[in-house]
XYZ file of C-alpha atoms in Angstrom:
742
model
C 67.865 139.976 134.981
C 71.271 140.622 132.796
C 71.232 142.249 129.971
C 73.631 140.900 127.118
C 74.569 141.896 123.094
C 76.284 138.841 121.540
C 76.936 139.672 117.155
C 76.775 136.660 114.816
C 76.884 135.925 111.239
C 73.520 134.734 111.411
C 70.918 134.699 113.204
C 68.588 131.953 113.041
C 65.387 132.560 115.064
C 63.609 129.176 114.948
C 64.398 125.916 116.213
C 62.131 123.183 114.105
C 63.775 121.401 111.399
C 64.321 124.327 109.014
C 65.927 126.225 111.373
C 68.034 123.370 112.327
C 68.895 122.783 109.260
C 69.499 126.609 108.052
C 72.379 126.675 111.174
C 74.307 123.245 111.038
C 75.068 124.260 106.633
C 75.798 127.957 107.663
C 78.114 126.468 110.617
C 79.729 124.123 108.436
C 80.447 126.964 105.919
C 82.431 128.151 108.645
C 79.305 130.930 109.604
C 79.433 131.916 113.238
C 75.771 131.006 114.376
C 72.968 131.736 116.944
C 70.308 129.695 116.667
C 67.646 131.266 118.910
C 64.589 128.912 120.054
C 61.743 129.432 122.194
C 60.977 126.170 123.700
C 63.062 123.680 125.955
C 63.163 121.166 123.104
C 64.363 121.240 119.298
C 62.373 120.395 116.022
C 59.093 121.426 116.125
C 56.274 120.054 115.186
C 58.700 116.936 115.424
C 59.358 117.267 118.900
C 58.404 115.369 121.814
C 56.095 118.537 122.860
C 53.706 117.866 119.506
C 54.818 114.610 117.974
C 54.172 114.953 114.191
C 55.900 112.630 111.959
C 57.870 114.440 109.441
C 56.291 113.546 106.600
C 58.905 114.088 103.037
C 59.158 114.052 99.265
C 58.058 110.625 99.405
C 54.493 111.225 100.791
C 54.803 107.935 102.181
C 55.938 105.931 99.450
C 53.135 107.188 96.792
C 56.558 109.325 94.517
C 59.064 107.056 93.865
C 62.864 107.921 94.743
C 62.164 110.869 96.412
C 63.815 111.038 100.146
C 65.527 114.360 100.310
C 69.509 114.055 101.317
C 71.565 116.465 102.861
C 70.916 117.263 106.111
C 68.034 116.151 106.798
C 69.028 112.256 104.128
C 71.755 112.343 107.549
C 69.037 112.508 110.096
C 66.949 110.253 108.569
C 69.399 107.770 108.467
C 70.718 108.828 112.520
C 68.057 107.941 113.694
C 67.487 105.202 111.686
C 70.509 103.916 113.750
C 70.040 105.408 116.656
C 66.452 105.844 117.136
C 64.960 102.471 116.151
C 61.533 102.097 117.671
C 60.658 105.794 117.028
C 61.347 107.089 120.333
C 59.705 111.011 119.907
C 62.335 111.686 122.759
C 64.915 109.614 121.122
C 63.898 111.966 118.319
C 64.404 114.916 119.945
C 68.223 113.514 121.189
C 69.137 112.783 116.779
C 68.019 116.941 116.677
C 70.124 118.465 119.372
C 73.400 115.937 118.832
C 73.188 117.625 115.806
C 73.499 121.306 116.583
C 75.947 120.232 119.493
C 78.396 118.695 117.489
C 78.523 122.123 115.387
C 81.441 124.504 117.448
C 80.611 127.493 114.822
C 76.676 126.847 116.878
C 75.683 129.318 119.258
C 72.705 126.903 120.834
C 69.356 129.646 122.915
C 66.892 127.189 124.137
C 64.317 129.232 126.320
C 64.950 132.494 124.621
C 61.851 134.192 123.118
C 62.305 136.577 120.589
C 59.547 139.822 120.343
C 61.546 142.634 119.349
C 63.672 143.786 116.796
C 65.613 147.234 116.100
C 66.049 148.609 111.903
C 68.821 150.713 111.142
C 66.949 151.070 107.539
C 64.089 150.870 106.764
C 64.949 147.739 104.764
C 67.171 146.535 106.593
C 67.421 144.499 110.531
C 69.716 145.335 112.797
C 69.680 143.541 116.011
C 66.658 141.102 117.707
C 66.096 140.399 121.291
C 64.866 137.942 123.161
C 63.813 137.005 126.493
C 65.721 133.732 127.786
C 62.951 132.477 130.807
C 64.732 130.681 133.712
C 67.770 132.424 133.051
C 65.956 135.859 132.909
C 67.782 137.344 130.931
C 67.841 140.005 127.809
C 69.971 139.444 124.712
C 70.219 141.296 121.543
C 71.867 140.104 119.034
C 73.398 141.909 115.769
C 74.260 140.078 112.524
C 74.435 140.841 109.372
C 71.636 138.589 107.881
C 68.297 137.238 109.701
C 66.612 134.376 109.418
C 63.232 133.417 110.574
C 62.100 129.449 110.678
C 59.273 130.552 113.206
C 56.806 129.318 111.221
C 54.140 131.624 112.031
C 56.671 134.353 110.479
C 56.628 136.603 113.961
C 60.089 138.060 112.650
C 59.690 138.915 109.300
C 56.166 140.411 110.791
C 58.052 142.467 112.824
C 60.500 143.771 110.753
C 57.362 144.578 107.808
C 57.789 142.152 105.686
C 55.538 142.097 102.881
C 52.719 139.015 103.813
C 50.320 137.339 103.459
C 47.412 134.867 105.716
C 44.997 132.756 104.199
C 43.329 131.506 100.630
C 43.787 133.986 97.136
C 40.912 134.340 95.026
C 40.990 132.108 91.874
C 42.136 135.010 89.548
C 44.908 136.087 91.222
C 47.588 132.815 90.353
C 44.347 131.138 87.327
C 44.789 127.961 90.005
C 41.360 125.812 89.925
C 41.743 124.957 93.688
C 41.428 128.448 95.110
C 37.864 129.666 95.794
C 36.442 132.610 93.596
C 36.483 134.623 95.936
C 39.981 134.988 98.785
C 39.296 134.994 102.286
C 41.239 134.814 105.635
C 40.671 130.994 106.328
C 43.658 128.534 106.364
C 44.262 125.585 107.465
C 43.835 124.395 111.224
C 46.079 123.260 114.114
C 45.802 119.518 115.775
C 47.123 117.474 119.320
C 47.495 114.032 119.279
C 47.340 111.321 122.256
C 49.444 108.078 122.689
C 47.764 105.207 124.420
C 49.588 101.793 125.657
C 47.595 98.483 127.379
C 48.064 98.691 130.467
C 47.866 94.561 131.493
C 44.419 95.218 133.424
C 41.079 97.046 133.880
C 41.508 101.122 133.089
C 38.229 102.595 134.176
C 38.557 106.446 132.289
C 36.256 109.484 133.768
C 35.713 112.413 131.245
C 36.951 115.912 132.503
C 34.150 118.485 132.274
C 35.277 120.562 129.563
C 35.474 117.274 127.109
C 32.959 117.258 124.631
C 30.436 115.069 123.849
C 31.335 113.679 120.092
C 27.882 112.083 119.774
C 26.633 115.368 119.176
C 28.655 115.792 116.028
C 29.874 114.609 112.557
C 32.669 112.999 114.103
C 31.969 109.795 114.554
C 30.332 109.557 111.107
C 32.770 111.451 109.504
C 35.850 110.045 111.074
C 37.571 106.986 111.148
C 38.469 106.067 115.166
C 40.222 103.149 116.233
C 41.258 101.765 119.929
C 44.606 100.984 118.702
C 45.640 103.814 116.934
C 47.146 107.038 118.214
C 49.240 109.686 117.206
C 49.786 110.689 114.242
C 46.757 108.559 113.066
C 44.921 111.110 114.514
C 46.447 113.984 112.317
C 42.361 114.665 111.364
C 41.540 115.659 115.511
C 42.134 119.383 113.092
C 40.601 122.625 113.966
C 40.803 126.521 114.348
C 41.312 127.349 110.482
C 38.257 129.784 110.483
C 39.736 131.395 113.242
C 43.061 133.403 113.539
C 44.839 130.379 114.076
C 48.202 132.223 115.865
C 46.006 134.887 117.954
C 43.619 132.307 118.837
C 45.990 129.768 119.495
C 45.081 129.150 123.345
C 41.429 128.836 122.612
C 41.872 126.204 119.596
C 44.099 124.373 122.124
C 41.063 124.329 124.427
C 38.304 122.917 121.966
C 41.414 120.733 120.959
C 41.867 119.511 123.886
C 37.973 119.246 124.652
C 37.754 117.008 121.175
C 40.817 114.586 122.000
C 39.000 113.657 125.571
C 35.793 113.444 124.023
C 36.806 110.669 120.849
C 38.554 109.302 124.273
C 35.875 109.305 126.249
C 33.920 107.686 123.086
C 36.196 105.017 123.129
C 36.387 104.016 126.486
C 33.157 104.460 127.332
C 30.401 104.053 124.153
C 30.598 100.418 124.274
C 31.905 100.591 120.650
C 35.568 99.433 121.175
C 35.704 96.544 123.906
C 39.045 96.141 123.218
C 40.011 99.551 124.650
C 38.996 98.494 128.482
C 43.049 97.913 129.357
C 43.522 100.296 127.612
C 45.271 104.303 128.918
C 46.209 107.496 128.162
C 50.045 107.623 127.976
C 50.569 111.115 126.926
C 48.282 114.149 125.216
C 49.688 117.294 124.105
C 49.513 120.636 125.203
C 50.571 122.665 122.615
C 48.664 122.894 118.902
C 50.699 121.660 116.647
C 50.050 124.117 113.847
C 50.155 123.618 110.536
C 49.437 127.295 108.419
C 49.143 130.650 109.663
C 51.970 133.659 107.683
C 53.296 133.229 103.932
C 55.948 136.058 103.500
C 56.211 136.918 99.544
C 59.526 136.760 97.727
C 60.880 137.689 94.533
C 58.914 134.661 93.350
C 55.069 132.713 94.884
C 55.046 129.719 93.831
C 51.753 128.126 92.772
C 49.659 125.052 92.104
C 50.674 124.938 88.604
C 54.697 125.276 89.582
C 53.803 122.065 91.154
C 51.606 120.248 89.061
C 53.292 121.314 86.100
C 56.622 119.981 87.460
C 58.523 123.736 86.361
C 62.154 123.790 86.604
C 63.365 127.286 87.026
C 66.819 128.603 86.860
C 66.910 128.730 90.065
C 65.773 125.602 91.020
C 67.249 124.144 94.590
C 65.433 121.606 96.493
C 62.208 119.172 95.857
C 58.918 119.252 97.421
C 56.641 115.807 96.211
C 53.885 115.616 98.762
C 50.497 115.958 97.538
C 48.534 119.656 97.081
C 46.639 118.622 100.617
C 44.380 121.128 101.454
C 41.852 120.321 104.351
C 38.488 122.230 105.263
C 38.328 125.132 107.301
C 35.965 124.122 109.994
C 38.564 121.049 110.497
C 36.305 117.742 112.094
C 33.401 119.521 112.411
C 33.254 119.652 108.835
C 30.903 117.112 106.537
C 33.525 117.050 104.474
C 36.517 114.188 103.995
C 39.285 115.312 106.491
C 41.773 116.124 103.289
C 41.523 116.406 99.854
C 45.161 115.877 97.702
C 46.807 116.392 93.958
C 49.980 114.542 93.329
C 52.221 116.041 90.301
C 53.757 112.977 88.650
C 57.039 113.221 90.238
C 59.080 115.654 92.502
C 58.860 119.296 91.335
C 61.452 121.988 91.657
C 61.114 125.212 94.256
C 62.920 128.205 93.272
C 65.474 129.923 95.858
C 63.426 133.528 94.938
C 60.935 131.659 97.716
C 63.341 132.123 100.186
C 63.865 135.840 100.938
C 62.204 138.886 101.819
C 60.732 140.778 98.645
C 61.248 144.218 100.634
C 63.368 143.403 103.922
C 66.766 143.215 102.372
C 68.305 141.017 105.203
C 65.604 138.983 105.382
C 65.819 135.311 104.518
C 63.174 132.802 105.390
C 62.530 128.857 105.141
C 60.057 126.106 106.806
C 55.799 126.664 106.507
C 56.699 130.488 106.005
C 58.065 130.465 102.428
C 57.139 132.230 99.545
C 53.806 129.875 98.352
C 50.324 130.133 97.350
C 47.985 128.817 99.914
C 47.346 125.811 97.141
C 50.956 125.649 96.472
C 51.553 125.401 100.592
C 49.423 122.239 100.949
C 52.580 120.672 99.323
C 56.088 122.598 100.883
C 54.452 122.487 104.418
C 55.851 119.059 105.127
C 58.313 119.162 107.342
C 61.419 117.603 105.686
C 60.332 119.332 102.622
C 60.918 122.321 104.925
C 64.469 120.892 106.293
C 65.540 121.035 102.920
C 64.733 124.247 102.248
C 66.330 125.533 105.621
C 69.839 123.941 103.819
C 69.370 125.832 101.133
C 68.227 129.634 103.094
C 71.214 128.475 105.578
C 73.523 127.541 102.148
C 72.444 130.566 101.001
C 73.299 133.282 103.839
C 77.162 131.526 104.030
C 77.222 132.959 100.744
C 76.097 136.419 101.208
C 78.200 136.835 103.658
C 81.460 135.797 101.840
C 80.653 137.733 98.741
C 79.366 140.444 100.495
C 76.128 140.232 98.388
C 72.069 140.598 99.171
C 69.922 137.771 99.269
C 68.404 139.246 95.857
C 71.785 139.853 94.650
C 72.812 135.927 95.311
C 69.500 134.959 93.204
C 72.079 136.565 89.836
C 74.425 134.130 90.740
C 72.299 131.411 91.629
C 74.304 128.835 89.689
C 77.196 129.229 92.583
C 74.225 128.486 94.674
C 73.293 125.266 93.114
C 76.828 124.043 92.210
C 77.466 124.855 96.335
C 74.445 122.245 97.297
C 75.253 119.785 95.354
C 78.158 119.379 96.489
C 77.140 119.023 100.137
C 74.485 116.420 98.020
C 71.412 118.947 98.913
C 68.022 117.937 97.871
C 68.282 119.003 93.986
C 66.503 117.676 90.806
C 67.265 118.462 87.553
C 70.521 120.785 88.655
C 73.443 119.055 86.626
C 77.295 119.085 88.219
C 79.134 121.347 86.593
C 81.467 122.007 88.975
C 84.635 123.463 87.339
C 86.600 122.153 90.521
C 85.943 118.681 90.866
C 88.468 117.051 89.136
C 87.196 113.330 88.821
C 84.975 114.828 86.031
C 88.379 114.918 84.209
C 89.199 110.795 84.793
C 89.023 108.130 83.503
C 86.880 105.848 85.738
C 86.868 101.330 86.034
C 85.878 98.975 87.902
C 86.640 95.129 88.824
C 83.484 95.121 87.377
C 79.743 96.118 86.935
C 76.440 95.029 85.609
C 76.116 94.643 82.126
C 73.032 93.319 81.798
C 69.323 93.596 84.102
C 68.711 89.921 84.488
C 67.249 89.310 87.840
C 65.859 85.465 87.733
C 66.744 83.629 91.504
C 62.637 83.499 91.644
C 61.196 83.061 95.410
C 57.590 83.046 95.115
C 55.071 83.793 92.540
C 51.885 86.194 92.160
C 48.855 86.069 90.166
C 49.164 88.019 87.166
C 45.759 90.133 88.404
C 45.707 92.880 88.766
C 48.027 94.777 85.717
C 51.777 94.842 86.353
C 53.768 97.576 86.059
C 57.354 97.868 86.119
C 59.799 100.334 85.274
C 63.208 99.759 83.588
C 66.511 101.900 82.849
C 67.147 101.739 79.316
C 69.903 103.518 77.475
C 69.899 103.299 73.697
C 67.869 100.799 72.642
C 65.431 97.866 73.897
C 64.840 95.068 71.737
C 63.584 92.177 73.719
C 62.063 91.224 77.194
C 61.702 87.697 78.922
C 59.690 87.720 81.903
C 59.908 84.055 83.847
C 55.733 82.504 83.831
C 53.904 79.854 84.829
C 51.318 79.481 82.468
C 47.759 77.672 83.873
C 45.952 77.018 79.923
C 47.095 78.547 76.445
C 46.525 82.113 76.583
C 47.738 85.585 74.864
C 50.054 87.807 77.095
C 49.677 91.286 76.306
C 52.223 94.347 76.434
C 52.305 98.074 77.197
C 55.035 100.045 77.263
C 55.479 103.994 78.309
C 57.698 106.625 78.386
C 57.730 108.848 81.226
C 57.532 112.820 80.692
C 59.850 113.541 82.683
C 63.211 112.312 84.132
C 61.946 112.415 87.904
C 58.473 110.760 86.988
C 57.564 107.171 87.301
C 54.111 106.960 86.015
C 52.917 105.737 82.565
C 52.595 108.841 80.322
C 52.192 108.462 76.505
C 52.306 105.308 74.661
C 55.427 104.115 73.051
C 54.309 99.953 72.076
C 51.859 97.801 72.807
C 51.743 94.010 71.729
C 50.875 90.764 72.709
C 52.633 87.278 73.015
C 51.496 83.553 72.489
C 51.708 81.129 74.996
C 51.749 77.465 75.820
C 51.132 76.257 79.323
C 53.920 75.534 81.292
C 56.143 76.033 84.663
C 58.754 78.124 85.529
C 59.016 79.117 81.171
C 60.885 81.899 80.006
C 58.413 84.278 77.608
C 60.262 85.864 75.408
C 58.728 89.562 73.836
C 59.807 91.193 71.308
C 59.745 95.565 71.922
C 62.187 97.023 69.047
C 62.468 100.365 70.270
C 65.052 103.028 70.090
C 65.590 106.210 72.111
C 67.826 109.117 71.827
C 68.634 109.205 74.905
C 68.684 107.201 78.686
C 65.573 107.375 80.204
C 63.461 105.191 81.886
C 60.117 103.170 80.250
C 57.387 102.209 82.024
C 56.405 98.394 81.254
C 52.592 97.002 81.922
C 51.557 93.661 81.820
C 48.201 93.166 81.507
C 46.346 91.672 83.523
C 45.795 87.181 82.659
C 44.481 85.077 84.916
C 46.120 82.672 83.800
C 49.315 83.388 84.017
C 51.493 83.805 87.485
C 54.888 85.643 87.449
C 57.972 84.966 89.371
C 59.443 87.221 91.874
C 62.669 87.826 92.975
C 63.141 89.317 96.715
C 66.102 91.349 94.857
C 65.924 94.746 94.821
C 67.877 96.893 92.190
C 68.457 100.659 92.245
C 66.017 102.232 89.116
C 63.921 99.095 88.482
C 60.912 99.118 90.207
C 57.174 96.580 90.194
C 53.472 98.031 90.389
C 50.184 96.560 91.302
C 47.789 98.685 89.454
C 44.688 99.459 91.892
C 41.322 98.965 91.077
C 39.050 100.284 93.860
C 40.449 104.082 94.121
C 37.200 105.715 93.722
C 35.947 104.041 96.962
C 38.059 106.809 99.060
C 37.461 106.727 102.872
C 36.110 109.081 105.306
C 39.779 110.619 106.309
C 41.232 111.413 102.974
C 39.324 110.314 100.294
C 39.127 109.499 96.773
C 41.716 109.386 93.818
C 42.751 107.798 90.706
C 46.282 109.885 89.978
C 48.488 107.688 87.827
C 50.631 108.320 91.264
C 47.268 105.583 93.375
C 46.181 104.070 90.594
C 50.255 102.282 90.048
C 50.947 100.810 94.033
C 54.344 99.607 94.987
C 53.988 98.605 98.205
C 53.027 95.202 97.386
C 55.838 94.692 95.799
C 57.899 96.676 98.210
C 61.822 95.721 96.628
C 60.330 93.056 95.139
C 61.107 92.321 91.007
C 59.787 90.502 88.506
C 61.429 87.669 87.334
C 62.977 89.868 83.983
C 65.720 89.534 81.446
C 66.350 93.339 79.258
C 68.097 92.847 76.060
C 70.423 94.220 74.952
C 73.083 94.318 77.304
C 73.660 98.269 78.220
C 75.891 100.370 80.760
C 73.231 101.529 82.829
C 74.917 100.674 85.705
C 79.122 101.346 84.432
C 81.546 102.772 87.127
C 81.684 106.121 84.401
C 78.210 106.780 86.154
C 80.329 107.916 89.381
C 81.054 111.341 87.667
C 78.032 111.508 85.298
C 76.391 114.881 86.611
C 73.328 113.830 88.628
C 73.835 111.795 92.262
C 70.890 110.569 92.045
C 67.950 108.465 90.274
C 66.856 110.696 87.353
C 66.064 109.121 84.203
C 68.658 106.258 84.959
C 69.934 105.134 87.960
C 72.985 107.166 87.788
C 74.943 104.338 89.812
C 77.869 102.345 89.735
C 76.928 98.268 90.554
C 78.774 95.841 90.727
C 78.441 92.267 89.574
C 77.231 90.308 93.169
C 79.760 89.990 95.651
C 81.568 86.720 96.983
C 82.437 85.594 100.460
C 86.294 86.753 100.889
C 86.685 88.817 97.945
C 86.305 92.535 97.187
C 85.515 94.759 94.714
C 87.320 98.577 93.671
C 86.076 101.755 91.644
C 89.373 103.186 89.957
C 90.158 107.125 89.174
C 92.753 107.590 86.983
C 94.595 110.902 85.605
C 96.486 111.364 82.887
C 98.749 113.302 84.874
C 99.583 113.368 88.262
C 97.695 116.004 90.570
C 97.317 117.668 94.036
C 94.168 116.436 95.396
C 92.947 117.910 98.081
C 89.630 116.589 99.113
C 87.478 113.151 98.352
C 83.602 113.006 97.959
C 81.887 109.499 97.898
C 78.383 109.380 97.826
C 77.030 105.630 98.076
C 73.385 103.935 97.406
C 71.109 104.924 100.446
C 68.127 103.938 98.289
C 66.208 106.783 98.509
C 63.496 105.006 96.926
C 62.779 103.763 100.918
C 60.515 105.874 102.808
C 61.603 106.512 106.355
C 60.089 107.824 109.065
C 61.044 109.936 112.780
C 58.528 108.175 114.572
C 55.696 105.342 114.965
C 54.058 105.428 112.097
C 56.242 102.701 109.833
C 59.585 102.107 110.376
C 62.269 100.186 108.272
C 63.061 96.965 109.203
C 67.245 98.418 108.892
C 68.839 100.061 111.703
C 70.948 100.905 108.178
C 70.243 100.754 104.194
C 71.230 97.572 103.370
C 72.601 99.012 100.257
C 75.223 101.612 102.575
C 78.787 100.599 102.014
C 79.967 99.909 105.498
C 83.699 98.583 104.962
C 85.950 100.061 102.126
C 89.233 101.429 102.370
C 90.783 104.408 99.945
C 94.246 103.320 97.888
C 96.482 105.383 96.314
C 98.928 104.611 93.458
C 102.169 105.845 94.561
C 105.930 104.938 92.756
C 105.685 101.876 94.536
C 102.401 100.730 93.930
C 99.080 100.816 95.744
C 98.935 101.536 98.992
C 96.109 102.557 101.402
C 95.997 105.615 102.555
C 92.362 104.884 104.678
C 90.295 102.674 106.027
C 86.500 102.453 107.151
C 84.939 99.854 108.798
C 81.334 101.357 110.265
C 80.413 103.026 107.877
C 76.493 104.039 107.860
C 76.632 107.494 106.173
C 75.075 108.201 102.570
C 77.661 111.074 102.175
C 81.229 110.962 103.281
C 83.931 113.299 102.618
C 87.972 111.988 102.689
C 91.046 114.060 103.253
C 93.708 113.567 100.753
C 96.599 116.353 100.610
C 98.907 113.681 98.500
C 100.029 113.935 94.492
C 99.046 110.685 92.317
C 97.401 110.128 89.342
C 95.769 107.844 90.639
C 93.306 106.479 93.340
C 91.118 103.291 94.303
C 87.327 102.777 96.514
C 88.649 99.111 97.483
C 84.743 98.203 98.853
C 85.009 95.285 100.941
C 81.253 94.842 102.799
C 77.943 96.533 101.983
C 75.334 96.493 105.109
C 73.667 93.381 103.684
C 73.189 94.193 99.847
C 74.845 91.284 97.411
C 76.340 94.061 95.710
C 78.406 97.329 95.642
C 76.529 100.242 94.966
C 77.859 103.927 94.058
C 76.165 107.101 92.985
C 78.858 110.126 92.850
C 82.717 110.625 93.538
C 84.241 114.179 93.892
C 88.324 115.018 94.275
C 89.459 118.159 94.943
């Protein structure tokens, strides 16, 4: 056995997505980071050992324009390209490679931290880890530590205040809390994978398999022979136990259930199509949902999520539903989960990410400062990941400015602007960076889309049920035209609503209701007068009321900021796994018309897609698309975006944020996959040109881009730069969200 001591600027314990993102961002900001993980692979619950898919604020497409950017966004895009089949082992590789590329990260796998030392009651001095297999005892000393362990072991050992279980309703006034506090949590899950062996395969159940026919499982849960992996998220148990100290008992029970379900599928006679199926993999580690939750200077609550509270120190967002499960898990007679959504993505404050009583302890992941009910939303892994990026950024700033985590709260604008510069996942926080020289530039382009006009029909759909449509407007909405087929003379009914908040995409307050007679006929443009004026640019929600005499022409043509929905008319049926939900987000379903839009023309023309949008305060859809969109690219021609200053400036860095369609729901494993390895709207080939006394000269050429956020070194003196777009990855137009210059 060897004993070693190592000093780092920041020691992060826990190599799940929150720990990975924290380590990468701190390393990029110049800090020496130790990333300590007690397993042989990175990824935590998302790793090949456990195989939970990475759910995000998109809520599998329920929330709109909600996918994460920053480091989690990079990982999503890299996985789409390197791992199009959703192979769990290749996901491990994507994560490992992302960490290995950072020279400032020292990675310690198979290293279990069990002890720590404090030099003050409120200050951690070091943590001690045991590296299995190598027989190394390693002491890590750092000015700051971060607990990304999920269970909160480091904070627990340090004496950080925490909570476990459910708060009473009177504590925070949360309607979904029980009347009396208890120790119940969400349970844990073990998955299994199956495959078709191509020949009949028998299954002999082990002695410990549970006969699920003696339980409520066949009656109260949905079992299908072709499902595997995360489709069985409801194999959950242990919520009435201690998910930490009873972890082994919980695993044994889950194994019994998994093999019992497989025995039921193979041998009950109810699934004849399973005869050639065999088990390919069964997990050996429970995927743990809940254990300790630390207490910071703020505790996030149910009301904060549903009211979408905008905090002064907002630093990230979530969007998953408040998703709570019965403590009895698989043996409950209730549905396996219940869901309550905010009307759009909601902010999370920085004060939830550091301990209120241990002065040099950050935390990120499912152990942040949140009530049990609010945790039901923040616990999903992509949200944990973006909180890791925030915590890693905060730690780097604390090191650079010699302040405590609480001290950084008093300078939260510094944290917010640093995160925005990294293209991190914030909502409702404007770019006010005084160092961004792009904000002083005059922006022009070779072209821009001056009107929302979608005219190339590819098919038609019945106007039944109601059709919803989000469109961005600026100061006026004079009239709309729709391309329709009418079987017999009828009346078109239209309603227009606002959306309450800039990040919301559901109808809120009725602004206008009107009807228009139309005659029978094919492919006719019907014009609807909509005399509305707006003080500020915003989105409006149109509803064309159901009419069986009308068919709407549809175009296979997505456009950022414009989205179509069909109204769901049978929401009260629910199912045995997820119950029912009648909230607006579930009523208006975007999936049937994914990346399709009705043929529409919006009047008047506007600056919704003008080049000046690239220097406005937002880098993602928020009230408006906030993007420059060119007219359609023609073959063998390029289009350009130009920034020009009144005087010559020394320019060091250029940041370009492309449109990677944050409305597209990406996921790391097999559940559902996008049809592309690269998002089509991302610019593939472009040049950076510099204006000199000899005219425009090429400074850099990029031919194979697949990332959203690119940073280019300039180190030149000029009064103008151009981004010349040669090709996209399949989209018909050039689109850029933001340009920054330093």
